[in-house]
Tab-separated table of C-alpha atoms and ligand atoms in Angstrom:
chain	number	residue	atom	x	y	z
A	81	MET	CA	-26.957	81.328	20.278
A	82	ARG	CA	-23.760	80.474	22.133
A	83	ILE	CA	-21.053	79.667	19.586
A	84	ALA	CA	-17.605	78.221	20.266
A	85	ILE	CA	-14.896	78.289	17.626
A	86	ILE	CA	-12.005	75.879	18.084
A	87	GLY	CA	-8.840	77.261	16.517
A	88	ALA	CA	-7.635	80.845	16.113
A	89	GLY	CA	-5.907	80.341	12.757
A	90	ILE	CA	-7.065	82.268	9.732
A	91	ALA	CA	-10.222	80.152	9.396
A	92	GLY	CA	-11.374	80.549	12.990
A	93	LEU	CA	-10.606	84.252	13.002
A	94	SER	CA	-12.318	84.996	9.747
A	95	ALA	CA	-15.395	83.121	11.118
A	96	GLY	CA	-15.232	85.056	14.379
A	97	ARG	CA	-15.104	88.363	12.518
A	98	ALA	CA	-17.916	87.471	10.144
A	99	LEU	CA	-20.117	86.484	13.094
A	100	GLN	CA	-19.215	89.679	14.891
A	101	ALA	CA	-20.120	91.712	11.814
A	102	ALA	CA	-23.562	90.049	11.988
A	103	GLY	CA	-23.876	90.996	15.659
A	104	ILE	CA	-23.174	87.509	16.960
A	105	ASP	CA	-20.631	86.857	19.711
A	106	SER	CA	-18.448	83.808	19.787
A	107	VAL	CA	-15.665	82.446	21.962
A	108	VAL	CA	-12.504	81.337	20.146
A	109	PHE	CA	-10.321	78.755	21.872
A	110	ASP	CA	-6.771	78.074	20.766
A	111	LYS	CA	-4.158	75.874	22.336
A	112	GLY	CA	-1.362	78.084	21.027
A	113	ARG	CA	0.272	80.987	22.922
A	114	GLY	CA	-1.277	83.491	20.557
A	115	PRO	CA	-3.544	83.500	17.493
A	116	GLY	CA	-2.302	82.645	13.991
A	117	GLY	CA	-2.026	78.880	13.825
A	118	ARG	CA	0.186	77.955	10.867
A	119	MET	CA	0.535	81.621	9.923
A	120	VAL	CA	2.776	82.190	12.884
A	121	SER	CA	6.105	83.841	13.571
A	122	LYS	CA	8.475	82.578	16.204
A	123	ARG	CA	9.905	85.260	18.415
A	124	THR	CA	13.624	84.700	18.936
A	125	GLU	CA	16.544	86.709	20.230
A	126	TYR	CA	17.334	87.471	16.562
A	127	GLY	CA	13.847	88.833	15.826
A	128	ALA	CA	10.566	87.224	14.680
A	129	ILE	CA	11.096	84.407	12.176
A	130	ASP	CA	8.253	83.305	9.857
A	131	LEU	CA	8.486	79.560	10.158
A	132	GLY	CA	5.034	78.626	8.902
A	133	ALA	CA	3.142	80.010	5.864
A	134	GLN	CA	5.641	82.091	3.852
A	135	TYR	CA	3.240	84.142	1.804
A	136	PHE	CA	-0.250	83.939	0.418
A	137	THR	CA	-1.990	84.674	-2.836
A	138	ALA	CA	-5.384	86.266	-3.430
A	139	ARG	CA	-7.152	84.743	-6.401
A	140	ASP	CA	-10.773	85.121	-5.367
A	141	GLY	CA	-12.607	88.500	-5.528
A	142	GLU	CA	-13.981	88.501	-1.982
A	143	PHE	CA	-10.563	87.632	-0.519
A	144	ARG	CA	-8.931	90.289	-2.695
A	145	ALA	CA	-11.365	92.845	-1.183
A	146	ALA	CA	-10.326	91.744	2.316
A	147	VAL	CA	-6.637	91.932	1.326
A	148	ASP	CA	-7.221	95.525	0.093
A	149	GLU	CA	-8.616	96.418	3.486
A	150	TRP	CA	-5.643	94.833	5.234
A	151	GLN	CA	-3.275	96.649	2.959
A	152	SER	CA	-4.966	99.941	3.801
A	153	ALA	CA	-4.726	99.071	7.491
A	154	GLY	CA	-0.967	98.477	7.007
A	155	VAL	CA	-0.955	94.817	8.052
A	156	VAL	CA	-0.394	93.246	4.648
A	157	ALA	CA	1.973	94.148	1.798
A	158	PRO	CA	3.034	92.607	-1.461
A	159	TRP	CA	6.397	90.878	-1.308
A	160	PRO	CA	8.264	91.887	-4.489
A	161	VAL	CA	10.106	88.597	-4.850
A	162	ASN	CA	10.869	86.489	-7.900
A	163	PRO	CA	11.596	83.009	-6.644
A	164	LEU	CA	13.780	80.810	-8.808
A	165	VAL	CA	13.532	77.058	-9.302
A	166	LEU	CA	17.015	75.917	-8.139
A	167	PRO	CA	19.570	75.020	-9.257
A	168	GLU	CA	18.118	75.438	-12.788
A	169	ARG	CA	17.485	79.144	-12.136
A	170	GLN	CA	14.168	79.082	-13.918
A	171	PRO	CA	11.762	81.789	-12.695
A	172	ALA	CA	8.838	80.319	-10.680
A	173	ARG	CA	5.250	81.164	-11.599
A	174	PRO	CA	4.849	84.953	-11.468
A	175	GLU	CA	2.082	85.979	-9.089
A	176	THR	CA	1.472	88.561	-6.419
A	177	ARG	CA	2.810	87.112	-3.209
A	178	LEU	CA	1.462	88.776	-0.065
A	179	VAL	CA	2.835	88.815	3.443
A	180	ALA	CA	1.680	90.290	6.726
A	181	VAL	CA	3.912	93.029	8.128
A	182	PRO	CA	6.065	93.278	10.122
A	183	ARG	CA	5.686	89.513	10.622
A	184	MET	CA	3.214	86.864	9.455
A	185	SER	CA	1.426	86.649	12.798
A	186	ALA	CA	0.462	90.363	12.508
A	187	LEU	CA	-2.539	89.510	10.335
A	188	ALA	CA	-3.935	87.112	12.990
A	189	ARG	CA	-3.411	89.707	15.670
A	190	HIS	CA	-5.280	92.233	13.565
A	191	LEU	CA	-8.177	89.833	12.981
A	192	ALA	CA	-8.287	88.771	16.643
A	193	ASP	CA	-8.605	92.348	17.831
A	194	GLY	CA	-12.032	92.757	19.443
A	195	LEU	CA	-12.853	89.059	19.490
A	196	ASP	CA	-12.985	86.903	22.590
A	197	VAL	CA	-9.906	84.753	21.818
A	198	GLN	CA	-8.826	82.500	24.643
A	199	SER	CA	-5.249	81.439	23.892
A	200	GLY	CA	-3.381	78.639	25.655
A	201	ILE	CA	-6.589	76.590	25.997
A	202	GLN	CA	-6.739	73.213	24.431
A	203	VAL	CA	-10.168	71.703	23.883
A	204	SER	CA	-9.686	68.056	24.756
A	205	GLU	CA	-13.212	66.681	24.779
A	206	ILE	CA	-16.559	67.505	23.306
A	207	THR	CA	-19.706	65.960	24.731
A	208	ARG	CA	-23.339	66.282	23.757
A	209	GLU	CA	-25.673	67.090	26.689
A	210	LEU	CA	-29.362	67.872	26.536
A	211	SER	CA	-28.592	71.524	27.125
A	212	GLY	CA	-25.930	71.752	24.383
A	213	TRP	CA	-22.319	70.944	23.566
A	214	VAL	CA	-19.952	70.896	26.524
A	215	LEU	CA	-16.305	71.559	25.894
A	216	SER	CA	-13.649	70.378	28.320
A	217	GLY	CA	-10.026	71.346	28.628
A	218	ARG	CA	-6.892	69.282	29.141
A	219	HIS	CA	-7.443	68.772	32.834
A	220	GLY	CA	-11.084	67.876	32.423
A	221	GLU	CA	-12.202	71.393	33.341
A	222	SER	CA	-15.417	72.672	31.699
A	223	LEU	CA	-14.852	75.401	29.129
A	224	GLY	CA	-18.552	76.117	28.869
A	225	GLU	CA	-21.715	74.984	27.127
A	226	PHE	CA	-22.575	76.020	23.579
A	227	ASP	CA	-25.433	75.732	21.129
A	228	ALA	CA	-23.198	75.389	18.061
A	229	LEU	CA	-19.559	74.517	17.421
A	230	LEU	CA	-17.170	75.433	14.640
A	231	LEU	CA	-14.034	73.361	14.515
A	232	THR	CA	-11.095	74.809	12.497
A	233	ALA	CA	-8.262	72.680	13.827
A	234	PRO	CA	-6.221	70.736	11.250
A	235	ALA	CA	-8.049	67.646	9.952
A	236	PRO	CA	-6.378	64.988	12.229
A	237	GLN	CA	-7.043	67.049	15.330
A	238	THR	CA	-10.612	67.732	14.292
A	239	GLN	CA	-11.058	64.046	13.540
A	240	SER	CA	-9.957	63.006	17.020
A	241	LEU	CA	-12.098	65.619	18.742
A	242	LEU	CA	-15.208	64.546	16.806
A	243	ALA	CA	-14.683	60.775	16.823
A	244	GLU	CA	-17.090	60.231	19.720
A	245	PRO	CA	-19.633	63.058	19.486
A	246	CYS	CA	-19.877	63.315	15.721
A	247	PRO	CA	-18.465	60.306	13.842
A	248	ARG	CA	-19.923	61.457	10.545
A	249	LEU	CA	-17.807	64.618	10.412
A	250	ALA	CA	-14.858	62.756	11.905
A	251	ALA	CA	-14.973	60.392	8.938
A	252	ARG	CA	-14.907	63.374	6.535
A	253	ALA	CA	-11.884	64.832	8.347
A	254	ALA	CA	-10.172	61.448	8.090
A	255	ALA	CA	-10.411	61.724	4.300
A	256	SER	CA	-8.229	64.833	4.182
A	257	ARG	CA	-4.522	64.023	4.092
A	258	MET	CA	-2.175	66.455	5.759
A	259	GLN	CA	1.549	66.410	5.182
A	260	PRO	CA	4.273	67.432	7.653
A	261	CYS	CA	7.013	70.012	7.166
A	262	TRP	CA	10.297	70.617	9.035
A	263	SER	CA	11.065	74.289	8.955
A	264	VAL	CA	14.385	75.883	9.923
A	265	GLY	CA	15.299	79.496	10.590
A	266	LEU	CA	18.997	79.777	9.700
A	267	VAL	CA	20.563	82.809	11.331
A	268	LEU	CA	23.807	83.797	9.592
A	269	GLU	CA	26.733	85.939	10.669
A	270	ARG	CA	26.718	87.973	7.524
A	271	PRO	CA	24.572	88.520	4.411
A	272	LEU	CA	24.843	85.789	1.840
A	273	GLU	CA	26.140	86.714	-1.520
A	274	VAL	CA	23.511	85.132	-3.723
A	275	ASP	CA	21.441	86.918	-6.360
A	276	PHE	CA	18.047	85.614	-5.357
A	277	ASP	CA	15.841	86.056	-2.293
A	278	ALA	CA	13.702	82.947	-2.548
A	279	GLY	CA	13.758	79.666	-4.343
A	280	PHE	CA	12.126	76.285	-4.850
A	281	PRO	CA	14.866	73.615	-4.892
A	282	SER	CA	13.896	71.038	-7.483
A	283	SER	CA	15.596	68.043	-5.834
A	284	GLY	CA	17.060	67.043	-2.478
A	285	PRO	CA	15.538	67.492	0.993
A	286	LEU	CA	14.672	71.206	0.624
A	287	GLY	CA	11.474	72.446	-0.999
A	288	TRP	CA	11.694	76.178	-0.200
A	289	VAL	CA	14.378	78.693	0.839
A	290	ALA	CA	13.846	82.391	1.458
A	291	ARG	CA	15.728	85.371	2.839
A	292	SER	CA	13.600	86.664	5.711
A	293	GLY	CA	14.765	90.290	5.406
A	294	SER	CA	13.627	90.499	1.759
A	295	ARG	CA	10.046	90.667	2.948
A	296	PRO	CA	8.684	94.194	3.278
A	297	ASP	CA	9.034	96.006	6.630
A	298	ARG	CA	11.606	93.699	8.216
A	299	PRO	CA	14.501	96.236	8.388
A	300	HIS	CA	16.089	95.126	11.655
A	301	LEU	CA	16.463	91.458	10.945
A	302	PRO	CA	19.966	89.998	10.703
A	303	GLU	CA	20.537	87.696	7.755
A	304	ILE	CA	18.043	84.884	8.329
A	305	TRP	CA	16.987	82.244	5.777
A	306	THR	CA	13.877	80.160	6.189
A	307	LEU	CA	14.408	76.601	4.899
A	308	HIS	CA	11.489	74.208	4.417
A	309	ALA	CA	12.070	70.558	3.897
A	310	THR	CA	9.938	68.692	1.321
A	311	ALA	CA	6.901	66.834	2.546
A	312	ALA	CA	8.561	63.499	1.645
A	313	TRP	CA	11.784	64.293	3.574
A	314	SER	CA	9.805	65.667	6.550
A	315	GLU	CA	7.599	62.534	6.626
A	316	ALA	CA	10.588	60.215	6.503
A	317	ASN	CA	12.421	62.091	9.259
A	318	ILE	CA	9.587	63.425	11.365
A	319	GLU	CA	11.012	62.044	14.647
A	320	TRP	CA	14.515	63.509	14.229
A	321	SER	CA	15.588	66.026	16.878
A	322	PRO	CA	15.348	69.743	15.936
A	323	GLU	CA	19.162	69.962	16.300
A	324	ALA	CA	19.772	67.114	13.793
A	325	VAL	CA	17.239	68.564	11.345
A	326	GLY	CA	18.792	72.061	11.632
A	327	GLU	CA	22.233	70.673	10.847
A	328	TYR	CA	21.134	68.456	7.983
A	329	LEU	CA	19.062	71.087	6.265
A	330	SER	CA	21.699	73.796	6.645
A	331	THR	CA	24.225	71.465	5.008
A	332	ALA	CA	21.750	70.856	2.181
A	333	PHE	CA	21.343	74.615	1.842
A	334	ALA	CA	25.155	75.113	1.648
A	335	GLU	CA	25.313	72.531	-1.140
A	336	LEU	CA	22.463	74.216	-2.979
A	337	ILE	CA	24.114	77.639	-2.910
A	338	ARG	CA	27.704	76.242	-3.197
A	339	GLN	CA	28.906	78.293	-0.274
A	340	THR	CA	29.439	77.526	3.366
A	341	PRO	CA	27.642	80.248	5.305
A	342	LEU	CA	28.788	81.092	8.866
A	343	VAL	CA	25.861	80.001	10.989
A	344	THR	CA	24.975	81.791	14.216
A	345	ALA	CA	21.922	79.710	15.099
A	346	ARG	CA	19.532	77.155	13.691
A	347	ILE	CA	15.939	77.238	14.884
A	348	ALA	CA	13.970	74.216	13.793
A	349	HIS	CA	10.221	73.742	14.014
A	350	ARG	CA	8.302	70.542	13.269
A	351	TRP	CA	4.876	70.962	11.685
A	352	ARG	CA	3.127	67.619	11.939
A	353	PHE	CA	0.182	68.915	9.945
A	354	ALA	CA	1.546	71.587	7.642
A	355	ARG	CA	-0.167	71.351	4.227
A	356	ALA	CA	-3.555	69.883	3.388
A	357	ARG	CA	-2.529	68.340	0.081
A	358	GLY	CA	-5.585	66.163	0.128
A	359	ALA	CA	-7.971	69.023	0.817
A	360	LEU	CA	-11.652	68.197	0.290
A	361	ALA	CA	-12.376	70.993	-2.176
A	362	GLU	CA	-15.790	71.289	-0.541
A	363	SER	CA	-17.709	73.730	-2.750
A	364	VAL	CA	-19.778	75.361	0.052
A	365	GLY	CA	-16.563	75.869	2.051
A	366	TYR	CA	-17.527	74.010	5.230
A	367	LEU	CA	-18.810	70.679	6.553
A	368	GLU	CA	-21.884	70.462	8.704
A	369	HIS	CA	-23.804	67.980	10.795
A	370	GLU	CA	-26.550	69.246	13.064
A	371	ASP	CA	-25.025	72.051	15.148
A	372	VAL	CA	-21.455	71.189	14.417
A	373	LEU	CA	-19.496	72.744	11.540
A	374	CYS	CA	-15.939	72.232	10.352
A	375	ALA	CA	-13.863	74.780	8.422
A	376	GLY	CA	-10.210	75.344	7.580
A	377	ASP	CA	-7.789	74.931	4.746
A	378	TRP	CA	-8.296	71.188	4.628
A	379	VAL	CA	-11.971	71.629	3.806
A	380	THR	CA	-11.246	73.819	0.805
A	381	ASP	CA	-7.887	74.142	-0.968
A	382	GLY	CA	-5.068	73.888	1.542
A	383	ARG	CA	-4.062	77.570	1.384
A	384	VAL	CA	-4.401	80.659	3.528
A	385	GLU	CA	-6.973	82.069	1.112
A	386	GLY	CA	-9.034	78.849	1.258
A	387	ALA	CA	-8.912	78.817	5.074
A	388	TRP	CA	-10.191	82.404	5.192
A	389	ARG	CA	-12.984	81.634	2.755
A	390	SER	CA	-13.954	78.484	4.611
A	391	GLY	CA	-14.204	80.196	7.980
A	392	ARG	CA	-16.334	82.966	6.483
A	393	ALA	CA	-18.667	80.516	4.702
A	394	ALA	CA	-19.166	78.584	7.919
A	395	ALA	CA	-19.954	81.802	9.804
A	396	ARG	CA	-22.565	82.781	7.215
A	397	ARG	CA	-24.134	79.371	7.572
A	398	LEU	CA	-24.354	79.844	11.295
A	399	VAL	CA	-25.933	83.302	10.846
A	400	ASN	CA	-28.523	81.795	8.482
A	401	ARG	CA	-29.316	79.041	10.942
A	402	LEU	CA	-29.830	81.624	13.663
A	403	MET	CA	-32.177	83.612	11.411
A	404	GLU	CA	-34.081	80.424	10.535
A	405	ARG	CA	-34.492	79.627	14.211
A	406	SER	CA	-35.736	83.057	15.044
A	407	GLY	CA	-38.213	82.871	12.148
A	408	GLN	CA	-36.622	85.535	10.083
A	409	GLY	CA	-35.728	83.213	7.214
A	410	GLY	CA	-32.237	83.219	5.712
A	411	GLY	CA	-30.493	83.668	2.390
B	524	FAD	C1	5.469	75.366	6.696
B	524	FAD	C2	4.223	75.880	6.050
B	524	FAD	C3	4.245	76.566	4.867
B	524	FAD	C4	3.033	77.053	4.273
B	524	FAD	N1	3.139	77.799	3.171
B	524	FAD	C5	1.988	78.328	2.655
B	524	FAD	C6	2.037	79.204	1.540
B	524	FAD	O1	3.085	79.590	1.043
B	524	FAD	N2	0.845	79.721	1.057
B	524	FAD	C7	-0.371	79.413	1.624
B	524	FAD	O2	-1.395	79.900	1.163
B	524	FAD	N3	-0.427	78.563	2.679
B	524	FAD	C8	0.699	78.021	3.215
B	524	FAD	N4	0.682	77.194	4.272
B	524	FAD	C9	-0.650	76.735	4.769
B	524	FAD	C10	-1.389	77.833	5.570
B	524	FAD	O3	-0.550	78.180	6.648
B	524	FAD	C11	-2.672	77.232	6.004
B	524	FAD	O4	-3.437	76.870	4.897
B	524	FAD	C12	-3.547	78.168	6.881
B	524	FAD	O5	-2.719	78.941	7.736
B	524	FAD	C13	-4.514	77.321	7.603
B	524	FAD	O6	-5.302	78.091	8.474
B	524	FAD	P1	-6.390	77.368	9.351
B	524	FAD	O7	-7.056	78.393	10.167
B	524	FAD	O8	-7.248	76.485	8.503
B	524	FAD	O9	-5.626	76.337	10.320
B	524	FAD	P2	-4.474	76.643	11.411
B	524	FAD	O10	-3.686	77.812	11.069
B	524	FAD	O11	-3.748	75.375	11.610
B	524	FAD	O12	-5.340	76.975	12.699
B	524	FAD	C14	-5.884	75.982	13.511
B	524	FAD	C15	-5.700	76.348	14.968
B	524	FAD	O13	-6.349	75.339	15.755
B	524	FAD	C16	-5.652	75.244	16.970
B	524	FAD	N5	-6.011	74.000	17.598
B	524	FAD	C17	-5.821	72.740	17.119
B	524	FAD	N6	-6.293	71.838	17.958
B	524	FAD	C18	-6.874	72.523	18.981
B	524	FAD	C19	-7.543	72.139	20.181
B	524	FAD	N7	-7.771	70.844	20.472
B	524	FAD	N8	-7.968	73.091	21.031
B	524	FAD	C20	-7.729	74.423	20.748
B	524	FAD	N9	-7.096	74.824	19.645
B	524	FAD	C21	-6.691	73.894	18.768
B	524	FAD	C22	-4.222	75.363	16.572
B	524	FAD	O14	-3.410	75.790	17.673
B	524	FAD	C23	-4.264	76.394	15.412
B	524	FAD	O15	-3.963	77.696	15.908
B	524	FAD	C24	1.818	76.744	4.907
B	524	FAD	C25	1.761	76.066	6.111
B	524	FAD	C26	2.967	75.621	6.675
B	524	FAD	C27	2.926	74.944	8.020
């Protein structure tokens, strides 16, 4: 069976690996420059800055086992941080917060190793032919013909890709609401004198602030803080320029910490589809119609762990389908 996976975020990569473990090859297409999706780190002249997912948790047993493996392989480590709710200075919920090392994208690189991941390729059209599903790229070029598809792009992108060929799944994707997030890497001239490394501001435009260098294995970073705007602020100001957002959020940060840090650079990134707050909580972990499956954080719980679980569940379903077809039955 020829399988195409659209999206090399955590969901697409966990699916690709689970298929590979069952002896099934797949091709993973991603429009980004490298794998990782929202678990990405931006390379800058100041070092790699984690502008997307900041950390992840491992609540489910199967995911914890995967995390153990990644820890042994040296690509994941716990981040010993105690975020405060600010300015109240209440400790946030204590839990083990995990990060990839030495940057968030390292986990995706690890998972992509040995898979056929084709980066820089945007799937723009899906058509149903008698011989299978044909994928086309941005310039109308054929990306190949496949027997089954697994879409792991964020819900709005999956919805638009499936509107014509699979309206039933497109309608399910339309039901998952995704919120934007403006993210800023604030490079400072010297270390800030504050007694916390991460915090959840309780009011104002910021929803999260964190000192990048407090994560494990980031020894060479200058003083960089990642600032995330709240979903409400990001939504209201989604069309602002990155420069204007960088300035506004760094002023908000200065007010929060009651200091005026000396800023070397502000690197702003707009996530139009950052968090799946209206995730579908689909118990099987994937959506399916004929030979098309959807997976990703928006299908489950809107988190890294949920995305991983979703991709894996979809891959298992594909393996079972293959076994059913070849008459071996499936579990
Ligand atoms: C700012 C921010 C903060 C976050 N903080 C946390 C956190 O603290 N904890 C947590 O657990 N989660 C957090 N998340 C959410 C977490 O990043 C996601 O849940 C998870 O990474 C989703 O993985 P995914 O594989 O489902 O989707 P994605 O990572 O979005 O992967 C989908 C991939 O599909 C690709 N794609 C889309 N359309 C196409 C196309 N047409 N053709 C080819 N490729 C395509 C994209 O390039 C992308 O790489 C955060 C996210 C953001 C943005």
